[in-house]
Short mmCIF file of C-alpha atoms and ligand atoms in Angstrom, two decimals:
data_model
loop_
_atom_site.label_atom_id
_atom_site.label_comp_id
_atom_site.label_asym_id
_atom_site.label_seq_id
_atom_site.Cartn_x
_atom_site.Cartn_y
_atom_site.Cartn_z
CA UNK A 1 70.43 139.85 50.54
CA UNK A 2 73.34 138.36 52.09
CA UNK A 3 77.13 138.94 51.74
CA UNK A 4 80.11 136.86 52.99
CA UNK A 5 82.56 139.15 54.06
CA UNK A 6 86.18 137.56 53.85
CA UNK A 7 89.46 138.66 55.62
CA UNK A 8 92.07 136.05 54.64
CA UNK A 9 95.44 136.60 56.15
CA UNK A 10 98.27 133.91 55.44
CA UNK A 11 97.21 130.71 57.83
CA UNK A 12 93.69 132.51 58.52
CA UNK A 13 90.75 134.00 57.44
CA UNK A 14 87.76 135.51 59.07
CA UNK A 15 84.29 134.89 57.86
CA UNK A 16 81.16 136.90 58.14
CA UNK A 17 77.62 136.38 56.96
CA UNK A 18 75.71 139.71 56.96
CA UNK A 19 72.46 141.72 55.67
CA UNK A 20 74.40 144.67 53.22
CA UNK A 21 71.27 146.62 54.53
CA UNK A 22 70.59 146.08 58.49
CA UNK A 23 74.23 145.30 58.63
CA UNK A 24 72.71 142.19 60.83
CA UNK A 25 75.26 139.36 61.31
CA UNK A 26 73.95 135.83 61.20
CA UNK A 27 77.28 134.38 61.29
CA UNK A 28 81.01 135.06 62.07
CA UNK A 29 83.90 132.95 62.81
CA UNK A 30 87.48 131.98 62.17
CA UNK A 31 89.28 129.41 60.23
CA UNK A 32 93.12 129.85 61.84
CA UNK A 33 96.43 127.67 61.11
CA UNK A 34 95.40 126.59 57.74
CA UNK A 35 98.28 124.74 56.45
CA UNK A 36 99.33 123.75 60.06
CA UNK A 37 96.69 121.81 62.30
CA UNK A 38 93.57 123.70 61.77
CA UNK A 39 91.43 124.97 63.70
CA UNK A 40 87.57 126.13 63.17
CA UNK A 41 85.35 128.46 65.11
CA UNK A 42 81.64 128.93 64.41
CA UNK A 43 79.53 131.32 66.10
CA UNK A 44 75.97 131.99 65.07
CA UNK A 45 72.87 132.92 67.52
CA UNK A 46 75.25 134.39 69.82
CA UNK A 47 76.50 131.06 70.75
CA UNK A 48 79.68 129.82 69.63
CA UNK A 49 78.54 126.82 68.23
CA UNK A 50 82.19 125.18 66.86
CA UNK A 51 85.49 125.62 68.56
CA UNK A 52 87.69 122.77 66.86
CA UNK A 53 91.02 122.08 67.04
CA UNK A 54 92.85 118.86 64.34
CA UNK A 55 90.41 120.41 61.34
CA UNK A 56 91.99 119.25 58.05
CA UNK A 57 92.36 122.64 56.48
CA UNK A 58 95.95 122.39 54.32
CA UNK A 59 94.45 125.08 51.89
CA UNK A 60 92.37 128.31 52.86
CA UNK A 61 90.29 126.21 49.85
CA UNK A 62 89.61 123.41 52.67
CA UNK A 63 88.77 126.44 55.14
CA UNK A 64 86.24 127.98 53.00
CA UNK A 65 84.54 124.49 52.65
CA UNK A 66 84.31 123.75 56.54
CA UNK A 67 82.30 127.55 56.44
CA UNK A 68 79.99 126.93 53.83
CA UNK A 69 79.10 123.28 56.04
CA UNK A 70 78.89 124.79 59.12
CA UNK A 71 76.71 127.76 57.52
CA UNK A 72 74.36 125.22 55.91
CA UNK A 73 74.22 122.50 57.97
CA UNK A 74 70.77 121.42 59.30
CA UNK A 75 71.19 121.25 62.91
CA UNK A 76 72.58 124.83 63.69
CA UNK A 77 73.17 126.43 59.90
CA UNK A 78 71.61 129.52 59.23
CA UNK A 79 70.99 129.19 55.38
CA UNK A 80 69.31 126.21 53.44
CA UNK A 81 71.80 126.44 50.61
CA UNK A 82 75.07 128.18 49.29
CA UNK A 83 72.63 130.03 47.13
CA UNK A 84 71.50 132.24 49.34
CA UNK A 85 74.42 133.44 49.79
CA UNK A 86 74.27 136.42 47.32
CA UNK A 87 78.10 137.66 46.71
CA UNK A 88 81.66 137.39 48.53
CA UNK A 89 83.22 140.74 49.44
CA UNK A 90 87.24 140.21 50.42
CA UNK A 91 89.12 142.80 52.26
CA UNK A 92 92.36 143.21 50.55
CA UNK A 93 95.41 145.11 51.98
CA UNK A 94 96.73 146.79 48.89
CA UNK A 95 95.83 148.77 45.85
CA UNK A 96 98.21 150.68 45.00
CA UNK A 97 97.52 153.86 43.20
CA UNK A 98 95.23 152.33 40.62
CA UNK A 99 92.39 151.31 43.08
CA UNK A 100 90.17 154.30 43.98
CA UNK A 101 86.91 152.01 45.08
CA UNK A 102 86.12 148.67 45.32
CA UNK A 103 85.83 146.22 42.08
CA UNK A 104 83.95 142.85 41.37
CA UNK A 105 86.63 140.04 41.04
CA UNK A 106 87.76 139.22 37.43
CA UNK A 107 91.00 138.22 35.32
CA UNK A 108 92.13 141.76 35.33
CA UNK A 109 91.68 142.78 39.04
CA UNK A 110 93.37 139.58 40.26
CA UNK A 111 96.11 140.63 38.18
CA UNK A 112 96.58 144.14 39.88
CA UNK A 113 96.00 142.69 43.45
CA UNK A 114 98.99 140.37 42.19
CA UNK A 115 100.98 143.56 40.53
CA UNK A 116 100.99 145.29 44.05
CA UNK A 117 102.05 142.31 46.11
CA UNK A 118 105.37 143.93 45.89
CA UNK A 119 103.92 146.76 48.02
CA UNK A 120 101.71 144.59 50.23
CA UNK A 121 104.36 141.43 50.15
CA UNK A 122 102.52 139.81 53.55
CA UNK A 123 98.72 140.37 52.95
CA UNK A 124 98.06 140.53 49.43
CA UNK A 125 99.13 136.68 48.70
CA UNK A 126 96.83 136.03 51.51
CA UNK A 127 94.10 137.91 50.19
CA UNK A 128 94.48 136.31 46.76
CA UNK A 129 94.59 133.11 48.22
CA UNK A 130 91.00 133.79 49.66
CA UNK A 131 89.76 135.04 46.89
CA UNK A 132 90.87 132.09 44.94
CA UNK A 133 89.53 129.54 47.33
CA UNK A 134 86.30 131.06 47.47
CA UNK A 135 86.17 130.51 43.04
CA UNK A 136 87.31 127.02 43.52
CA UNK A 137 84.49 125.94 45.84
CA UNK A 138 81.64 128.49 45.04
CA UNK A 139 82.62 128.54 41.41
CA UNK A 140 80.42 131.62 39.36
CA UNK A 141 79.76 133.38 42.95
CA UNK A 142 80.16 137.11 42.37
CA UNK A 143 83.17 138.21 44.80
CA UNK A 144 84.55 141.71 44.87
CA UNK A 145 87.77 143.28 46.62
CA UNK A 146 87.83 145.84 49.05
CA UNK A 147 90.81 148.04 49.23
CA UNK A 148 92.36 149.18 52.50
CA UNK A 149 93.91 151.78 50.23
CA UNK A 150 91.23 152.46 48.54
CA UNK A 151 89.77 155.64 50.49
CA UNK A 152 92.93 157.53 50.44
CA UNK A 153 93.54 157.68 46.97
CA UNK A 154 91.96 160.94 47.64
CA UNK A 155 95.06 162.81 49.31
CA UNK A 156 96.70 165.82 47.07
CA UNK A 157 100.22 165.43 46.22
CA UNK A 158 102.06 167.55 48.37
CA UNK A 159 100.20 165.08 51.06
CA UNK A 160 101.50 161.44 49.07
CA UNK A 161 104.50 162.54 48.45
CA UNK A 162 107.74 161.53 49.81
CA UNK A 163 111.09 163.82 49.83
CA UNK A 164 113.21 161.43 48.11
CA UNK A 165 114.07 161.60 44.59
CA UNK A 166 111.50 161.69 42.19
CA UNK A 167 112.29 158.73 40.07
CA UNK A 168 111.36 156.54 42.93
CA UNK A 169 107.33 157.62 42.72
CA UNK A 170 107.46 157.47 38.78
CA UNK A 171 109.27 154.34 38.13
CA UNK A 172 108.37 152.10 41.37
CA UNK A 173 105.30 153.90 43.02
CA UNK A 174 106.90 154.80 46.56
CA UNK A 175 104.34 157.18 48.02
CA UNK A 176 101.96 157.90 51.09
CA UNK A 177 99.13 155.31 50.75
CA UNK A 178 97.85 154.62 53.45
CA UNK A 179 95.74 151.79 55.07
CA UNK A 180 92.31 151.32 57.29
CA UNK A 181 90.96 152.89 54.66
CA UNK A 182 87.36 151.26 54.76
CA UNK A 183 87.65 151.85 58.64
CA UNK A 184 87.74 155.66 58.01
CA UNK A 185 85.56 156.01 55.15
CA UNK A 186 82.81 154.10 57.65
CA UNK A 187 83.61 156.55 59.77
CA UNK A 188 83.77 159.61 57.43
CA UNK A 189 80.17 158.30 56.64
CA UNK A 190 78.89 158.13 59.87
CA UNK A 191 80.60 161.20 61.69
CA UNK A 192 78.76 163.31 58.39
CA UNK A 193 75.76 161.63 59.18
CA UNK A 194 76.12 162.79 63.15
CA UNK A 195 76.94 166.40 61.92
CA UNK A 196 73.99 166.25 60.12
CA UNK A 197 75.95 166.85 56.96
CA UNK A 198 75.26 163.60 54.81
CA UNK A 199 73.95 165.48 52.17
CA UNK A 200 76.17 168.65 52.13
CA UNK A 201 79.48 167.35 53.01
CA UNK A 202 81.84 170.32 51.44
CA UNK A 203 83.54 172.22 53.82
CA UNK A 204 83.45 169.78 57.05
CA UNK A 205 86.43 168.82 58.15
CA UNK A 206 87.13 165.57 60.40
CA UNK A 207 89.73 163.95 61.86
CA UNK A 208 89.54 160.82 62.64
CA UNK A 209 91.76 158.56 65.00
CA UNK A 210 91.10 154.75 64.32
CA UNK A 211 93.39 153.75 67.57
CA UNK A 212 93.76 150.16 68.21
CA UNK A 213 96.79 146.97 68.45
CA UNK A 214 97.30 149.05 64.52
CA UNK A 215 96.41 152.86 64.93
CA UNK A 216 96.61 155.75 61.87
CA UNK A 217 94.73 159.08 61.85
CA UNK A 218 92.89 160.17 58.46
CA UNK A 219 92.09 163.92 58.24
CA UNK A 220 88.94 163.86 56.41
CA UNK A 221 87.89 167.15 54.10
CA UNK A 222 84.22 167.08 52.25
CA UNK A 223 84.08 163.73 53.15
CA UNK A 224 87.25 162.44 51.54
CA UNK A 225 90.37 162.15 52.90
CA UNK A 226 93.16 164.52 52.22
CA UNK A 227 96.02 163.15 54.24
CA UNK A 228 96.63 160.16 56.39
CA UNK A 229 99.06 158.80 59.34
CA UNK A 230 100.35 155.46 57.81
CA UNK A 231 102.63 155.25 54.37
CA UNK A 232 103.90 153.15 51.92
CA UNK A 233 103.31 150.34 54.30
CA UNK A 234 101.53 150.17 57.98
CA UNK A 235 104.55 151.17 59.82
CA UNK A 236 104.51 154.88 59.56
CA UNK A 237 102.55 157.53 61.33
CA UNK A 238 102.09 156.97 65.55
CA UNK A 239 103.44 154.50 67.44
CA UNK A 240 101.39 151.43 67.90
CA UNK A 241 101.06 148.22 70.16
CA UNK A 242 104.36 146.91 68.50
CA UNK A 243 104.95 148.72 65.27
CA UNK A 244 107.33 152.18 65.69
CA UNK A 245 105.25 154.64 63.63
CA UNK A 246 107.57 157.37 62.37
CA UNK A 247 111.08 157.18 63.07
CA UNK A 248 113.93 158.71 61.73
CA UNK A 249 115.69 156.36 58.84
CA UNK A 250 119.06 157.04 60.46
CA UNK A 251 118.34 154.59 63.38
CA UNK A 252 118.35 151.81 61.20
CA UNK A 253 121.45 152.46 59.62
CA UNK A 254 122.86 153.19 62.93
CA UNK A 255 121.69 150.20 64.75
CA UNK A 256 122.57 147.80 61.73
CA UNK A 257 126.09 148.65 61.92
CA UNK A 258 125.97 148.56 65.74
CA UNK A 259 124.54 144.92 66.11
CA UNK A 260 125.09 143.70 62.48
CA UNK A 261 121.31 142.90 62.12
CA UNK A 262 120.39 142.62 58.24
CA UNK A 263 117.29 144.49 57.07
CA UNK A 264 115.09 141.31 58.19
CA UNK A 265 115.96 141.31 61.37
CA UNK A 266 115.67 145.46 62.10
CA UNK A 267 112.40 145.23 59.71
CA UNK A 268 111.46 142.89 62.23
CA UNK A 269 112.32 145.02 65.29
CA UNK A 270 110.25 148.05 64.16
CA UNK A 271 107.42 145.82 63.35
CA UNK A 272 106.90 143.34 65.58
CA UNK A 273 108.99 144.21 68.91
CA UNK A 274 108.27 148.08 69.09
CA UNK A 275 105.63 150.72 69.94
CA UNK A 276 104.58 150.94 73.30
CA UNK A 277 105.68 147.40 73.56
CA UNK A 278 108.96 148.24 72.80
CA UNK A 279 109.25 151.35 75.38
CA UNK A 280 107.65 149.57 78.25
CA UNK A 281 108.48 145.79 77.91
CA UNK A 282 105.43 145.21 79.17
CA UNK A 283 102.70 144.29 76.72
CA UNK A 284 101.49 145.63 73.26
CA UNK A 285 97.71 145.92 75.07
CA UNK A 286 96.95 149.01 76.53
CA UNK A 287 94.53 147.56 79.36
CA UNK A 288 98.32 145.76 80.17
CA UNK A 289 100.11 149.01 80.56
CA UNK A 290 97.02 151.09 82.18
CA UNK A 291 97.41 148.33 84.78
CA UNK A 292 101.15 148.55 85.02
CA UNK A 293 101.10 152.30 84.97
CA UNK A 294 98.74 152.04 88.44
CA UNK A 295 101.21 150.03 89.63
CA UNK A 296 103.85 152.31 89.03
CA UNK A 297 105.83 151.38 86.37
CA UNK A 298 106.99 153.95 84.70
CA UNK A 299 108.58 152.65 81.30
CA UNK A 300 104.50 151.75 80.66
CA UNK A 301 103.39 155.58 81.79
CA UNK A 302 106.42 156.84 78.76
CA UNK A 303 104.78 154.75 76.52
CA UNK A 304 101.10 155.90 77.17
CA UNK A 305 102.68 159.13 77.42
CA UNK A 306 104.54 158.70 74.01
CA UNK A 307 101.50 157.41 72.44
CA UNK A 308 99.11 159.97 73.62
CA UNK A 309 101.40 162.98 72.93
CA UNK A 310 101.57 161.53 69.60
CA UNK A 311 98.61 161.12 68.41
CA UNK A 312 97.22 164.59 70.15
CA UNK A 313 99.95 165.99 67.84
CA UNK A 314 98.63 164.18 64.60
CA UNK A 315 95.54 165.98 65.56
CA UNK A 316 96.92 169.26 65.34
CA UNK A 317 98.70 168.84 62.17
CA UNK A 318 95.65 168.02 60.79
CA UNK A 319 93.79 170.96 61.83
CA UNK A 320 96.40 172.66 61.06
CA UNK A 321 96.42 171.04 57.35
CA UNK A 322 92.77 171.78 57.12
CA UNK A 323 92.36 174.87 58.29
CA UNK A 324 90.22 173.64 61.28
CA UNK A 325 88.27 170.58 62.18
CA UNK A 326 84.44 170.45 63.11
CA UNK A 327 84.97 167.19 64.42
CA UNK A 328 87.44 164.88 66.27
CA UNK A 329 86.15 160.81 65.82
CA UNK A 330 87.81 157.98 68.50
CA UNK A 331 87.42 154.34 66.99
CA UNK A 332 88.92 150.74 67.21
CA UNK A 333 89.86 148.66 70.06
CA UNK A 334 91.20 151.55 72.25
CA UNK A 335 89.38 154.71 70.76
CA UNK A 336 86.24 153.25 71.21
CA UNK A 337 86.94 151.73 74.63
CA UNK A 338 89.54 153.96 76.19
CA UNK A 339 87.63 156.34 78.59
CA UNK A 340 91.03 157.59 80.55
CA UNK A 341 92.54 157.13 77.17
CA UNK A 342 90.73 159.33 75.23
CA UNK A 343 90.56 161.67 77.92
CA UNK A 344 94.69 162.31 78.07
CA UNK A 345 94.53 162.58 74.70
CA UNK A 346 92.54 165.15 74.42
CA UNK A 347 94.36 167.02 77.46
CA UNK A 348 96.31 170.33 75.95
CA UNK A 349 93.63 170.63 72.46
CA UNK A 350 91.31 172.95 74.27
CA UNK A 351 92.88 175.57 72.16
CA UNK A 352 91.47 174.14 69.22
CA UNK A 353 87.82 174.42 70.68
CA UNK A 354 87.48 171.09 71.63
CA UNK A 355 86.46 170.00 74.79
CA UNK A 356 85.70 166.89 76.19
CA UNK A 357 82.28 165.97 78.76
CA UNK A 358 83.89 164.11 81.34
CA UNK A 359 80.46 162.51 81.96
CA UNK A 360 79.81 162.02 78.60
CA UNK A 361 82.92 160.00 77.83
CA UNK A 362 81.75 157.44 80.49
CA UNK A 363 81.30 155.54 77.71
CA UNK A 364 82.35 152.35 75.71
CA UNK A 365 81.46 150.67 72.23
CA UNK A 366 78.67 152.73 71.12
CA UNK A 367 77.61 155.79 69.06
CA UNK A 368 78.13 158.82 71.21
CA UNK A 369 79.09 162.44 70.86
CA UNK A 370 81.49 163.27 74.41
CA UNK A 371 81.69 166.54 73.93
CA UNK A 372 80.79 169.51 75.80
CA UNK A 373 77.67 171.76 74.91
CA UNK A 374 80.20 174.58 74.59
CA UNK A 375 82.56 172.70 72.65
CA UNK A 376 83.52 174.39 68.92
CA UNK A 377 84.57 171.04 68.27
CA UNK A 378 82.66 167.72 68.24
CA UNK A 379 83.88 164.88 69.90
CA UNK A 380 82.28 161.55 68.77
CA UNK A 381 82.67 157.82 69.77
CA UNK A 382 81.93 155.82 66.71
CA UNK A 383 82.64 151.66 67.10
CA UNK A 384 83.97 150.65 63.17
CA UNK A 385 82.21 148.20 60.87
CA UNK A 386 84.46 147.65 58.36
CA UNK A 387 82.76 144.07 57.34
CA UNK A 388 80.01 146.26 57.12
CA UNK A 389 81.20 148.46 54.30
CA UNK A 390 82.75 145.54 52.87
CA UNK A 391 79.28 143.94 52.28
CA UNK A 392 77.88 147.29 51.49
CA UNK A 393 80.29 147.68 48.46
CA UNK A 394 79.94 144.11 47.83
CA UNK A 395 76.08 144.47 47.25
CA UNK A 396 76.12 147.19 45.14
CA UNK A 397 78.75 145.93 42.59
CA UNK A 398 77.52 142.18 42.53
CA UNK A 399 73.78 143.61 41.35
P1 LIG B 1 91.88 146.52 67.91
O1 LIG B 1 93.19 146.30 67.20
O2 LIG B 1 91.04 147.57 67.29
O3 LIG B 1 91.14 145.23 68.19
O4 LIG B 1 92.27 147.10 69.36
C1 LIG B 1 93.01 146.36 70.29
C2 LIG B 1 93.44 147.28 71.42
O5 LIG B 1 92.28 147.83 72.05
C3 LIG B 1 94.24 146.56 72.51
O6 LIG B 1 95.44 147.28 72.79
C4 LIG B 1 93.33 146.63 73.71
O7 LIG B 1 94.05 146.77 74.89
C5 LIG B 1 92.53 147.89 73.45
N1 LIG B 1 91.33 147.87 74.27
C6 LIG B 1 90.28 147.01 74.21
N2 LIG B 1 89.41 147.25 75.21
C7 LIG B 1 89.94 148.28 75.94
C8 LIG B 1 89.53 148.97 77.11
N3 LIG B 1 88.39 148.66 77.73
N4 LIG B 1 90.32 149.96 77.56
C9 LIG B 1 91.47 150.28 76.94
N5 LIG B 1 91.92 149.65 75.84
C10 LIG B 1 91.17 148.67 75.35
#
């Protein structure tokens, strides 16, 4: 069987051509600047085989096309004909409340992706776009949506729910939502399955801290999550590469009044031109500050520092939350690369029984557990595969 997994942002989407089962990829790419000059990258056999700049691609409709040529073409294709292609599984930024799993593409789920673009205003127009692109030129292909939302839907009240007046969850849905969602319920699968717990799932408890340019923490209880990092939108929770994370509201009031800025322009402050950007002025990549910090510069240390302490205290609020934790999971860009990174983090949590193998977390981009023999707590390495859930879910409803 094979799935194309679809992540369509505004001018982009990224394309995937995988085995649901081996999670094999036979073919990846990117269609970017739709709408502006196009450009096209193919990659299949390890090689990128198509790097194009000047592609006519005004619609994502016109980017979808230029995929299903380059995946069929004779010369360096890897399928004879769009029919092998099986089912389309889209990764959509919002469900709102009503989305608890992932659901094959009809009239009525288009219609709720379109009821929460409200709550998703930048991706889910983008998503919808790619999911209507992919029905103009592969009319009758099963497609389903995937729900970064999806996993947390989960949490108890006291967890979703904001201290604001009430009115404002039961007439226009404000809560805790939350988004990687099909990052951590990859993980949530995996860590069980490395605690040997797959099949008997009550009672673990796992946190998990999916750090990268976008970071959140999901405490994870029998397998399902019961509170998350991130809110009503991706902003909340730690700091990140250039969004704020938590902050208190006041700052926005006082800083409007200060500078005159209207709710764009702070909106865009705390998105785009914060984090550990913002504190160090140096980059929103941590390899960037780790290099800075060598070199001394010590706005880029506070902003490690910040980001560290932060997330080592998400940590113990979850434990706290759960009443323990069996297991503490790194992933993304930094979690599953950082070695000195993971390793301040986890500085000052010995308390909690968790101790990290120096040795052990020598280690980058693979499966791994970096914990000590003594440890209580067990400290795993887990790269994400979201595209691979995505085609998972996508298999199973398109049967
Ligand atoms: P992601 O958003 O998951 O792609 O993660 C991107 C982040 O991962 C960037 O801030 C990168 O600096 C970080 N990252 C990637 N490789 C490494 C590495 N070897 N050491 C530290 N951070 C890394």
């Amino acid at each position: 069987m094979k799935v194309l997994v679809i992540n369509a942002g505004s001018s982009s989407l990224k394309y995937q051509l995988m085995d649901p089962e081996t999670g094999a990829v036979s073919a990846k790419g990117l269609c970017e600047r739709i709408g502006i000059d196009g450009k096209f990258t193919y990659k299949a056999g390890g090689k990128t085989v198509i790097d194009a700049a000047d592609v006519a691609m005004p619609t994502h409709a016109e980017g979808i096309q230029a995929v299903l040529d380059a995946l069929v073409n004779p010369e360096y294709g890897v399928i004879a004909s769009m029919d092998e292609i099986d089912a389309v599984g889209h990764r959509v930024l919002h469900g709102g409340a009503k989305f608890t799993e992932s659901c094959l593409v009809d009239e009525a789920c288009k219609q709720a992706i379109r009821d929460c673009i409200p709550l998703g205003p930048l991706h889910n127009p983008a998503n919808l776009m790619g999911i209507e692109a992919c029905e103009k030129v592969m009319p009758g292909k099963p497609q389903v949506a995937v729900f970064d939302t999806a996993f947390h839907m989960t949490m108890p009240a006291e967890a979703y729910t904001y201290a604001i007046p009430y009115e404002y969850y039961e007439n226009d849905q404000v809560r805790r939502y939350g988004f990687h969602g099909t990052s951590h319920r990859y993980i949530a699968e995996r860590a069980l399955a490395m605690l040997g717990r797959t099949e008997t799932p009550e009672g673990t408890k796992i946190i998990n801290c999916h750090l990268g340019n976008g970071s959140s923490l999901c405490a994870i209880k029998d397998g399902k999550c019961v509170d998350t990092t991130m809110g009503l939108g991706p902003l909340a929770g730690i700091p990140m590469g250039t969004r704020c994370g938590d902050i208190d509201a006041t700052i926005m009031e006082y800083l409007m009044g200060r500078y005159g800025y209207d709710i764009g322009q702070m909106m865009n402050i705390l998105n785009k031109k914060s984090g550990v950007l913002g504190i160090s002025g140096v980059s929103s990549d941590f390899r960037d500050l780790e290099a800075a910090e060598k070199e001394g510069n010590a706005r880029a240390k506070l902003a490690l520092d910040k980001f560290f302490y932060e997330v080592r205290k998400a940590i113990g609020a979850y434990a706290a939350a759960m009443g323990g934790v069996d297991a503490i999971v790194f992933t993304a860009g930094v979690g599953e690369n950082g070695i000195a990174n993971r390793a301040r983090i986890m500085k000052g949590l010995e308390y909690l029984g968790a101790k990290i193998d120096p040795e052990k977390n020598n280690t980058r981009g693979v499966e791994a557990e970096i914990s000590t023999a003594d440890s209580k707590v067990k400290i795993f390495v887990i790269p994400t595969n979201e595209e691979l859930m995505i085609a998972k879910d996508t298999a199973r409803l398109a049967k």
